[in-house]
Backbone as a ProteinNet text record, in pm:
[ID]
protein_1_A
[PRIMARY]
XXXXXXXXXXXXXXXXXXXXXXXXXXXXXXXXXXXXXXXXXXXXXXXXXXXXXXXXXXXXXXXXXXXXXXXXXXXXXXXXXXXXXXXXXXXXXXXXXXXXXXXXXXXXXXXXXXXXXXXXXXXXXXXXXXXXXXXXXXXXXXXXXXXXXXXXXXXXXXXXXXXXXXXXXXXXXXXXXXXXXXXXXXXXXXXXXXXXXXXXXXXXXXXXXXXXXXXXXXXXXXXXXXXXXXXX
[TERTIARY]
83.7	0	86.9	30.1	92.8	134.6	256.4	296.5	193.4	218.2	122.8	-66.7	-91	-241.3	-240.6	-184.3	-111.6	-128.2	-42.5	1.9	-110.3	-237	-390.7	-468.1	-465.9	-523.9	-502.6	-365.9	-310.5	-384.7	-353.1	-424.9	-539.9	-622.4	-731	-816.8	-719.1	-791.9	-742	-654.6	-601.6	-716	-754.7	-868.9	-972	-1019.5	-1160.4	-1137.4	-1022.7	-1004.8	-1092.1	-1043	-1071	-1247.2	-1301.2	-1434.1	-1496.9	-1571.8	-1643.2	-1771.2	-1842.5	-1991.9	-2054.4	-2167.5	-2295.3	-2234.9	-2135.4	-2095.2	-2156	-2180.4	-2231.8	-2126.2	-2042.7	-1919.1	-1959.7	-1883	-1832.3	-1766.5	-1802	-1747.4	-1667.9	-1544.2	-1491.7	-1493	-1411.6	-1352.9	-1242.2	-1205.8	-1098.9	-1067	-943	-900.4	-877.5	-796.3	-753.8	-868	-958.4	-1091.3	-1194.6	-1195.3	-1256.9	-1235.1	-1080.1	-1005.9	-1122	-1137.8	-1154	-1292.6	-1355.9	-1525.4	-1541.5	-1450.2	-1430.5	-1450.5	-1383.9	-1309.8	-1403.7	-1478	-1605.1	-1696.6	-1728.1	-1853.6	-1759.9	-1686.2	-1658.8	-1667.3	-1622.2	-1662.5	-1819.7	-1848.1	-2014.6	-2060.1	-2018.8	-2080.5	-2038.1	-1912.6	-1844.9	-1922.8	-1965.4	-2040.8	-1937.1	-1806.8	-1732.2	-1789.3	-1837.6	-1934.7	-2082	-2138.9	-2305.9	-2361.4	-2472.2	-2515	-2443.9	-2416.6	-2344.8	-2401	-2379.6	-2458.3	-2343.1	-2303.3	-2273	-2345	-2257.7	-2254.4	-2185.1	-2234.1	-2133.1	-2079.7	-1974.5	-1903.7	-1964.6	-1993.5	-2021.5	-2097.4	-2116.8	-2171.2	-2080.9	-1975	-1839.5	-1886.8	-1878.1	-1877	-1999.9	-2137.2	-2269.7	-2253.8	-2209.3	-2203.9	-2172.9	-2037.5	-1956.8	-2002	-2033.1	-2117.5	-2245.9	-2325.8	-2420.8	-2337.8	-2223.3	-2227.6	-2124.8	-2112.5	-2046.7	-2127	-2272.5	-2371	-2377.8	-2298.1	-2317	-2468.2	-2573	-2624.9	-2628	-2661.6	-2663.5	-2760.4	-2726.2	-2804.8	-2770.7	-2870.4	-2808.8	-2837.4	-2769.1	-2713.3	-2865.2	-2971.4	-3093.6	-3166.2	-3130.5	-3138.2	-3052.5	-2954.3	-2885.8	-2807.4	-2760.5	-2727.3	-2593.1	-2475.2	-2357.3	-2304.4	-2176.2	-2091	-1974	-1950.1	-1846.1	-1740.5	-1706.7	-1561	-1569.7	-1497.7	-1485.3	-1389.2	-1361.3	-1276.6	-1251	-1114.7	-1139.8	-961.3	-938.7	-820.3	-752.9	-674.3	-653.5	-474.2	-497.1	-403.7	-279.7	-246.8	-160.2	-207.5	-98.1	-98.3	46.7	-4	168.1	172.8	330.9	347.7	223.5	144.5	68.9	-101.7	-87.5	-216.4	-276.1	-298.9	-380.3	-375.4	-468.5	-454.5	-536.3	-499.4	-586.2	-624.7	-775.5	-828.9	-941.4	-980.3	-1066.5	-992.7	-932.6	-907.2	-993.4	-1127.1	-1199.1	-1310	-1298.1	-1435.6	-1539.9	-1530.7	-1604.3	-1612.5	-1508.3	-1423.4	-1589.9	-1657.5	-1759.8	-1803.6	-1903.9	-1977.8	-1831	-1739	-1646.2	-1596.2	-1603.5	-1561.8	-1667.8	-1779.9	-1890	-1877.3	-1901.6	-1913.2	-1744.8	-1659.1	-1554.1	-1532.8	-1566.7	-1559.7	-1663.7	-1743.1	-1867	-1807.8	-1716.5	-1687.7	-1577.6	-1627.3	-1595.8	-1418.7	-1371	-1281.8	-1265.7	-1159.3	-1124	-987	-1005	-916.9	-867.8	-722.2	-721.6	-602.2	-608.8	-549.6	-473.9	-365.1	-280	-215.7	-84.7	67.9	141.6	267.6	345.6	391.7	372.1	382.6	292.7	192.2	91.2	156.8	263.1	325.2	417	386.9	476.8	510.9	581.1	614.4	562.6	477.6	421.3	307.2	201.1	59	49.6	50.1	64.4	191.3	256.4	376.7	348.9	251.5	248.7	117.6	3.5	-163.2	-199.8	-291.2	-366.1	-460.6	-503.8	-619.5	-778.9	-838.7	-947.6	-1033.2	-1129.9	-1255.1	-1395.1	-1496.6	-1613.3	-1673.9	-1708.6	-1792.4	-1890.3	-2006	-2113.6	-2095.4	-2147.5	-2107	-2135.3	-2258.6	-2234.9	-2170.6	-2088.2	-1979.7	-1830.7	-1785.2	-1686.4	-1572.2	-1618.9	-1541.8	-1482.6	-1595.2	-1533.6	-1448.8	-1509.3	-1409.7	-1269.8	-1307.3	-1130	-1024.6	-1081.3	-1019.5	-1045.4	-1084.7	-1059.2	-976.1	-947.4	-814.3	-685.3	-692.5	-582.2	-527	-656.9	-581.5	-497.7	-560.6	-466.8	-343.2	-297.8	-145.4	-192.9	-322.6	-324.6	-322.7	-306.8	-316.1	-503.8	-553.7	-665	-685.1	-720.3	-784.2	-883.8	-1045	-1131.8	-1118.7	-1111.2	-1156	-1244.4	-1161.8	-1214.6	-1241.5	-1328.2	-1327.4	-1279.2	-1257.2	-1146.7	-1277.7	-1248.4	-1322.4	-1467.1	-1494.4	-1585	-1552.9	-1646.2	-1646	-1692.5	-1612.2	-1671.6	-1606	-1628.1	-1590.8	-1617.2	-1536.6	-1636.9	-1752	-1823.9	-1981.6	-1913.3	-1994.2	-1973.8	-2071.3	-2134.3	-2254.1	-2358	-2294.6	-2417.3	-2442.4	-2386.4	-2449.1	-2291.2	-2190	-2151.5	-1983.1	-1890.2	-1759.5	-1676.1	-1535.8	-1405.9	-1315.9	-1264.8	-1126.9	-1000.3	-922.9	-730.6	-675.1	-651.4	-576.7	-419.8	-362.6	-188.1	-127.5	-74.5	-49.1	102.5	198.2	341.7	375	308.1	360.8	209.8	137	7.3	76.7	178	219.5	101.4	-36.3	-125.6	-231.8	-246.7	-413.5	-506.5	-515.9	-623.6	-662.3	-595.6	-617.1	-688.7	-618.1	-619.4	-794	-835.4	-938.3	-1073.5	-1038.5	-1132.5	-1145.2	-1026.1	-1065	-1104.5	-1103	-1136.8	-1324.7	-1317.7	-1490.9	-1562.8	-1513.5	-1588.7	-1558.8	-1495.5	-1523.6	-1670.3	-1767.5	-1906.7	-1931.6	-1949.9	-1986.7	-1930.7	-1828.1	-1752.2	-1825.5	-1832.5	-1914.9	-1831.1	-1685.1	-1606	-1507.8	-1366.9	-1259.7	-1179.3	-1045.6	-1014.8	-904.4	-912.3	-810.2	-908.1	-816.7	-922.3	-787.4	-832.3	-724.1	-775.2	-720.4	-738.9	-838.9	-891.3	-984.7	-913.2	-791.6	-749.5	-729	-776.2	-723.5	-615.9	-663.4	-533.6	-450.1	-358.6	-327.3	-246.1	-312.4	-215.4	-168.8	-35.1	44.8	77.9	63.1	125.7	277.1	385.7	474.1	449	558	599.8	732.7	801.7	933.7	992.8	1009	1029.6	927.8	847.9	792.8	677	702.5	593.8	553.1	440.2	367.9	354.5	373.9	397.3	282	231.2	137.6	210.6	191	232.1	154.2	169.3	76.4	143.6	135	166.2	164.2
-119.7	0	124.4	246.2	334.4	403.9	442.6	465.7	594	703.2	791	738.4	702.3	620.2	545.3	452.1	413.5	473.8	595.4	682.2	769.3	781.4	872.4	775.7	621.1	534.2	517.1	488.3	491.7	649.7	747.6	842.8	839.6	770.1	796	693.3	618.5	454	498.4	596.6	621	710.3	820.8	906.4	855.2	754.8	690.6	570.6	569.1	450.5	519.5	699.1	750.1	775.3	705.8	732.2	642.1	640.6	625.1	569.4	460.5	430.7	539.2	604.6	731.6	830.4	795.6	969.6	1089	1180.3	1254.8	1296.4	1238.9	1289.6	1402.6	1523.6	1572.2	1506.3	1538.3	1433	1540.3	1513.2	1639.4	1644.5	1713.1	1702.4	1661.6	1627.1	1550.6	1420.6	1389.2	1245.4	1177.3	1275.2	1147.3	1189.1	1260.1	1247.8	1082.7	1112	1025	874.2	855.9	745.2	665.4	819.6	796	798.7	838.4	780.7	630.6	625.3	471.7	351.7	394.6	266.4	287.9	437.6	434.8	408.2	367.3	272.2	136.8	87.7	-32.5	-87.7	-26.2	-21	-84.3	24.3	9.5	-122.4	-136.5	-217.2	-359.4	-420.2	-520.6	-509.4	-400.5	-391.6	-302.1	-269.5	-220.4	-111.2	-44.5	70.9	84.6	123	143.6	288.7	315.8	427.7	569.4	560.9	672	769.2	883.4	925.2	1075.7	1114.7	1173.9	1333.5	1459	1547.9	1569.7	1597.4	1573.8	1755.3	1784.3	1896.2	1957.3	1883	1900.9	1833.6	1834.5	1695.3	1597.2	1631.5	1505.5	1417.3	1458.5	1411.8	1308.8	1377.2	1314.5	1237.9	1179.1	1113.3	979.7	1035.6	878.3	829.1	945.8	851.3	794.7	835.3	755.8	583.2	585.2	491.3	378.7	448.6	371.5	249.8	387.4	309.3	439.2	536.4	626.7	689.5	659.4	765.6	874.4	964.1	1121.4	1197.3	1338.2	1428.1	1555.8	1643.9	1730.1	1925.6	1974.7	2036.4	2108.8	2083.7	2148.5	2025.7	1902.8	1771.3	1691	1795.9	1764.4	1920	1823.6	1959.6	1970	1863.5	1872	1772.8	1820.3	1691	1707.1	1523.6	1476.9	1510.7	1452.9	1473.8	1491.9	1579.4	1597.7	1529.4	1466.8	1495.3	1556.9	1622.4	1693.5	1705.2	1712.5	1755.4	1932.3	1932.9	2116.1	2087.5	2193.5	2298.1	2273.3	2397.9	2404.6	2400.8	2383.1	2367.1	2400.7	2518.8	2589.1	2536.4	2554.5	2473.7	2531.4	2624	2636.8	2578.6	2508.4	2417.4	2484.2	2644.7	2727.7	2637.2	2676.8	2609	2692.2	2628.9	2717.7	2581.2	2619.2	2473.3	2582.2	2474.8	2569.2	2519.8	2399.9	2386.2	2255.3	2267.3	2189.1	2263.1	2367.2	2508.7	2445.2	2403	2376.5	2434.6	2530.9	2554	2628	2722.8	2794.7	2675.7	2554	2505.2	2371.9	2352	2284.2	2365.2	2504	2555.1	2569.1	2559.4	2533.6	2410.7	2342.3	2209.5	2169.8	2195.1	2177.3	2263.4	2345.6	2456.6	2401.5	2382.3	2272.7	2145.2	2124.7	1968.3	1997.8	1878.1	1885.4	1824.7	1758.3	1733.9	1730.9	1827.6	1817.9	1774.1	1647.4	1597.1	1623.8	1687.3	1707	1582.5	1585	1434.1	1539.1	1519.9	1564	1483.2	1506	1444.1	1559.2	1540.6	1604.3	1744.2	1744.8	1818.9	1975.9	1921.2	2020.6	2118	2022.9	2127.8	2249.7	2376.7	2495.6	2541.2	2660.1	2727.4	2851.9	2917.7	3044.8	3023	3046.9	3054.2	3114.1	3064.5	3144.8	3096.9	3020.1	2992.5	2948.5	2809.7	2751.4	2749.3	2785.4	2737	2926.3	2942	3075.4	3021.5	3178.7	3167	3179.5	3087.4	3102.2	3188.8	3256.1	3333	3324.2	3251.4	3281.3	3399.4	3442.6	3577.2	3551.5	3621.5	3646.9	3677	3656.2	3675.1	3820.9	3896.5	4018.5	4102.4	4070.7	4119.9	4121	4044.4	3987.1	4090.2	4191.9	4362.8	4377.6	4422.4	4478.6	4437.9	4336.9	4248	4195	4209.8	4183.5	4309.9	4433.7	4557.5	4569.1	4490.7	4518.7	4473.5	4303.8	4244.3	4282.3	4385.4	4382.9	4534.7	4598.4	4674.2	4678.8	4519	4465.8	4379.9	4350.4	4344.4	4219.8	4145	4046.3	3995.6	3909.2	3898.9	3769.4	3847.5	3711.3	3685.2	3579	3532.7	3483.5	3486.3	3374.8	3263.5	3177	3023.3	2970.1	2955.7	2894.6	2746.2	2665	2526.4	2461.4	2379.9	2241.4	2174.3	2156.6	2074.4	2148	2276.1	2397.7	2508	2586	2709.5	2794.9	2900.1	2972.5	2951.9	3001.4	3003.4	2887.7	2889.8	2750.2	2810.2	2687.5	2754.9	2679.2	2746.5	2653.2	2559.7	2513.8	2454	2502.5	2672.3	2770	2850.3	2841	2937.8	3068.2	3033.1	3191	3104.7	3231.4	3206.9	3187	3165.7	3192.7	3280.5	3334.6	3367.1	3384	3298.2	3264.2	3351.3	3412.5	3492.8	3455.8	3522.8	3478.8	3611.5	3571.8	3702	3628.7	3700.4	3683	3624.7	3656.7	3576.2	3609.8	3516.4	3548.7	3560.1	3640.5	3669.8	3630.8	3741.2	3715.4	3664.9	3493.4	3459.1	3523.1	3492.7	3608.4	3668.6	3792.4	3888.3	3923.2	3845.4	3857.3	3801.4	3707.5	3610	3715.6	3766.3	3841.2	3992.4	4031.9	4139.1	4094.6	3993.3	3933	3964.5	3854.4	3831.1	3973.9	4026.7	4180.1	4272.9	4197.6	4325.6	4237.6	4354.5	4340.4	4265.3	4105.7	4042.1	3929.2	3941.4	3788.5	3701.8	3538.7	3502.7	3441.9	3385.5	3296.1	3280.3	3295.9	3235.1	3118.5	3098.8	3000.8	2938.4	3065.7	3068.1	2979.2	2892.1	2790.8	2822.9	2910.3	2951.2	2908.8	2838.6	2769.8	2658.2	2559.8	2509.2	2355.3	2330.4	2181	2164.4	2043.6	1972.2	1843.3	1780	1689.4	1691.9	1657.5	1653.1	1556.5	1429.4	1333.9	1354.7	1346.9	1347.6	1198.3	1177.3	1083.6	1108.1	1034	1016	843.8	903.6	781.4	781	673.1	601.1	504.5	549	405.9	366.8	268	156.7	137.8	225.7	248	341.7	348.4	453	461.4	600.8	578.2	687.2	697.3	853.7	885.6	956.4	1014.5	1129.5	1180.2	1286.8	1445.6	1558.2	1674.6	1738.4
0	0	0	-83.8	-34.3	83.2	165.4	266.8	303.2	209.9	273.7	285.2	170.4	262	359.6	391.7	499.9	653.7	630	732.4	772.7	670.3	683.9	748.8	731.8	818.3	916	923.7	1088.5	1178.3	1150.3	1201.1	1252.1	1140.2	1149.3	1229.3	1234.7	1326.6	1486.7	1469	1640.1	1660.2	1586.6	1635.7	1702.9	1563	1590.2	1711.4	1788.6	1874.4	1999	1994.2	2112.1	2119	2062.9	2020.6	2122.2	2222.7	2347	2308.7	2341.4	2283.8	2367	2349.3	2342	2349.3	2266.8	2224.3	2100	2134.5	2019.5	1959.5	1806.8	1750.3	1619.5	1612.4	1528.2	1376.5	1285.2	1161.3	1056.3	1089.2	997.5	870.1	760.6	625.5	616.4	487.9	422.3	405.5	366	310.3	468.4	518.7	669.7	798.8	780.9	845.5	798.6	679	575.9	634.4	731.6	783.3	869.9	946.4	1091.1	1129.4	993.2	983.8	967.6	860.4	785	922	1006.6	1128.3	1217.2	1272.6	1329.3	1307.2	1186	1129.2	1177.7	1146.8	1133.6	1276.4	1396.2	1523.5	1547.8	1546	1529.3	1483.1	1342.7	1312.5	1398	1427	1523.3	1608.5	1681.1	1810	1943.6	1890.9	1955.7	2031.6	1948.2	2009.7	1981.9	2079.1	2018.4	2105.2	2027.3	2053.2	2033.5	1903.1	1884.1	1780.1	1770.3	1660.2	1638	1521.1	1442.7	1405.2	1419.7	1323.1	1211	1098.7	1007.9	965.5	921.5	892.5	750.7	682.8	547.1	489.5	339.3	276.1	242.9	218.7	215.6	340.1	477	607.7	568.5	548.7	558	486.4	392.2	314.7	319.5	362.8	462.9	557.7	659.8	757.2	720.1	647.4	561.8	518.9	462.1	360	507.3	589.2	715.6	857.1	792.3	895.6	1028.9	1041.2	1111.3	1149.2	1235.4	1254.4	1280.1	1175.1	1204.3	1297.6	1358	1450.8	1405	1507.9	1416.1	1521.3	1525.7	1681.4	1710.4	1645.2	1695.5	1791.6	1775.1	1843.7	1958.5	1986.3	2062	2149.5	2288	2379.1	2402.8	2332.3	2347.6	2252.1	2202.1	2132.7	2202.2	2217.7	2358	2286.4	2124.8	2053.8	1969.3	1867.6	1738.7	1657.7	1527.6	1466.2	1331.9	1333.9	1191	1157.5	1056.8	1004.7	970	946	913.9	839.9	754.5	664.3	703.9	822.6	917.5	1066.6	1183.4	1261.7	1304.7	1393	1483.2	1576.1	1647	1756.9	1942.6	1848.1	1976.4	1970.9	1833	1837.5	1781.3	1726.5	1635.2	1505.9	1433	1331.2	1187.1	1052.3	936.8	849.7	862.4	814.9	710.2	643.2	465.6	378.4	355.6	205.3	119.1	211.8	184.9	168.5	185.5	205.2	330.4	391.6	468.3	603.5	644.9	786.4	877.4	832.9	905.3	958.6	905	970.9	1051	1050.4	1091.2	1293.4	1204.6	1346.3	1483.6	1395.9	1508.9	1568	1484.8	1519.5	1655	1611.2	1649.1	1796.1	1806	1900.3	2017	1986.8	2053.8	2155.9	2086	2135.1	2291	2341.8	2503.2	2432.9	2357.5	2248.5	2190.6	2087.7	1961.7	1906.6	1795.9	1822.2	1616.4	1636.1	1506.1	1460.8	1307.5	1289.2	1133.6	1116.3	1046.6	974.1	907.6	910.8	913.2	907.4	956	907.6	729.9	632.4	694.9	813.2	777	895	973.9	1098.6	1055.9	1072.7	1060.9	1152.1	1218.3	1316.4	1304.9	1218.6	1203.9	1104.1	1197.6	1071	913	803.5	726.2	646.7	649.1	654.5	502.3	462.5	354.5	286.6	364.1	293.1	300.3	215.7	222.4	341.5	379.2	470.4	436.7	397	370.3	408	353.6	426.3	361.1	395.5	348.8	350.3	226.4	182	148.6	161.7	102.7	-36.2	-134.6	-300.8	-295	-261	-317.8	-255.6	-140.1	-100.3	-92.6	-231.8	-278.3	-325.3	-344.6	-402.1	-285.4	-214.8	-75.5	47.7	44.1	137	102.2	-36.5	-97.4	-56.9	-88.1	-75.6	55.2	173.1	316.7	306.3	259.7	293.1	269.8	122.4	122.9	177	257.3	326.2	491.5	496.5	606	552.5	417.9	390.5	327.2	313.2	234	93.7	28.5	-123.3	-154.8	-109.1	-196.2	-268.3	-328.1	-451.7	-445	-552.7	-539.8	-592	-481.2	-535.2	-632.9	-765.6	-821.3	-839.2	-888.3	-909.3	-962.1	-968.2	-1050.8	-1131.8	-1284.7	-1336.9	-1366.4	-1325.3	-1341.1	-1386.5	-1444.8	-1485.7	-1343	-1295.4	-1186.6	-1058.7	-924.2	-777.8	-744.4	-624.1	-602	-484.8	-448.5	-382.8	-270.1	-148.9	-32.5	0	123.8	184.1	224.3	234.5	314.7	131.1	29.4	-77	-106.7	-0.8	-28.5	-126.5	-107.8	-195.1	-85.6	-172.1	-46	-134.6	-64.5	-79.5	14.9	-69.9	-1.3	-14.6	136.6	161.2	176	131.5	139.3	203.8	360.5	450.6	444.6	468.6	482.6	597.7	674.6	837.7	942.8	997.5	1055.3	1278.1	1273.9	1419	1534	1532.5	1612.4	1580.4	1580	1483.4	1583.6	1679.4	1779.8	1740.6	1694.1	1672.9	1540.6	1460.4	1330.5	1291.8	1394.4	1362	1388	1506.3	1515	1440.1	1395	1294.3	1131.2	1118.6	967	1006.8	1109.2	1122.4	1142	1166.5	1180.6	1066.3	968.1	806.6	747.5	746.6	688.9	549.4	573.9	444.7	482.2	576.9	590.5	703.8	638.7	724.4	877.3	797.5	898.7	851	922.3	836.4	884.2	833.8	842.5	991.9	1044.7	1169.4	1325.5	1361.8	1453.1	1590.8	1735.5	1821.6	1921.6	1983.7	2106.9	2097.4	1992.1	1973.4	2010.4	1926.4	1929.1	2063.9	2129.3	2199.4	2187.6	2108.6	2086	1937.3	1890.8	1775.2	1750.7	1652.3	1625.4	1499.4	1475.4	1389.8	1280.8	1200	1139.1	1042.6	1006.2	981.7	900.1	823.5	694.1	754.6	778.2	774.3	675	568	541.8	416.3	472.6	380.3	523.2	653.9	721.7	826.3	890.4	920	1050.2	1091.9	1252.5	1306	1436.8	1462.5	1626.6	1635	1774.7	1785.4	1917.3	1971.4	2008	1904.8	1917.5	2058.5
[MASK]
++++++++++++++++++++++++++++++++++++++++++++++++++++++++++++++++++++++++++++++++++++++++++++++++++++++++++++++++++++++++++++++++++++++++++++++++++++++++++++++++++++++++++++++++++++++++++++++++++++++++++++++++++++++++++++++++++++++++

């Protein structure tokens, strides 16, 4: 098998290990999220766990847990989620993190922010020492506020672009109806700061900066011809 698929399973089977029967879980985005749905159905289904039921991040998320056996809920039906999991972008050595390259991050950070645990699942590539370092920063916009909010950004030193689609003509759309645009800042010093002055230029719905949210972070690593995870 390939080492790096490999190394997204391993991740993703350590996440879903920490998965508790009647837990209400968070269901993130991406390929090594995708892991850790995979092995929580498979749980379930063994009998390892029961009574569990699922939010999903997106329609990627709903999907899988659909095709896993996951029962879904959904946060107007429920009064807490015990753990989340989800993947992200980057991740500094203080656990901040920039997740959106799945467009999904608004309804991700709720969901995630919610959770009594959040447990993010990486590899190693995605670790930097300064936010900003290698991924743009995503931001959901409202479409007819796509002018303006660009020319806010870049009067705070940013470069955005809109996301366009792969394999489409046009932006890409999100889950809620609106756009993104990747911001590319030179060095993100204070995400704090930064997070909360994005969300307060008029049109933006959420961006991609997640500060103080992770609780755990497992790492995966390729050695070799194999795959190791350890805990950030």
């Amino acid at each position: 098998m390939d080492p790096v698929k490999l190394m997204k399973q391993e991740v993703g089977q350590a996440a879903a290990a920490k998965v508790t029967s009647g837990s209400i879980v968070g269901l993130g985005t991406g390929s090594t999220t995708a892991f850790a749905i995979q092995f929580i159905g498979e749980r379930l289904a063994s009998g390892q766990l029961t009574d569990i039921k699922g939010i999903p991040t997106s329609f990627q998320a709903s999907v899988l847990a659909k095709q896993h056996g996951i029962p879904l809920t959904t946060l107007d039906e429920v009064d807490r989620i015990d753990i989340a999991i989800d993947g992200a972008d980057e991740v500094d050595p203080q656990h901040n993190l920039i997740k959106g390259g799945g467009a999904a991050h608004t309804r991700e950070k709720v969901v995630d922010s919610l959770a009594d645990q959040f447990i993010v699942v990486v590899d190693n590539s995605k670790l930097v020492d300064v936010l900003g370092s290698t991924f743009p920063l995503p931001v959901e916009v409202l479409p007819m506020a796509v002018a303006p909010v660009t020319r806010a950004l870049q009067a705070l030193g940013g470069q955005p672009e809109l996301r366009l689609g792969v394999r489409k003509d046009g932006p890409v759309i999100t889950d809620q109806g609106n756009m993104i645009l990747d911001v590319k800042f030179n060095a993100i010093s204070d995400p704090a700061a930064l997070e909360k002055t994005l969300n307060n230029i008029p049109g933006v719905l959420e961006n991609g900066l997640f500060v103080g949210v992770a609780d755990v972070v497992l790492v995966g690593e390729v050695q070799g011809d194999s795959a190791t995870v350890r805990t950030l």
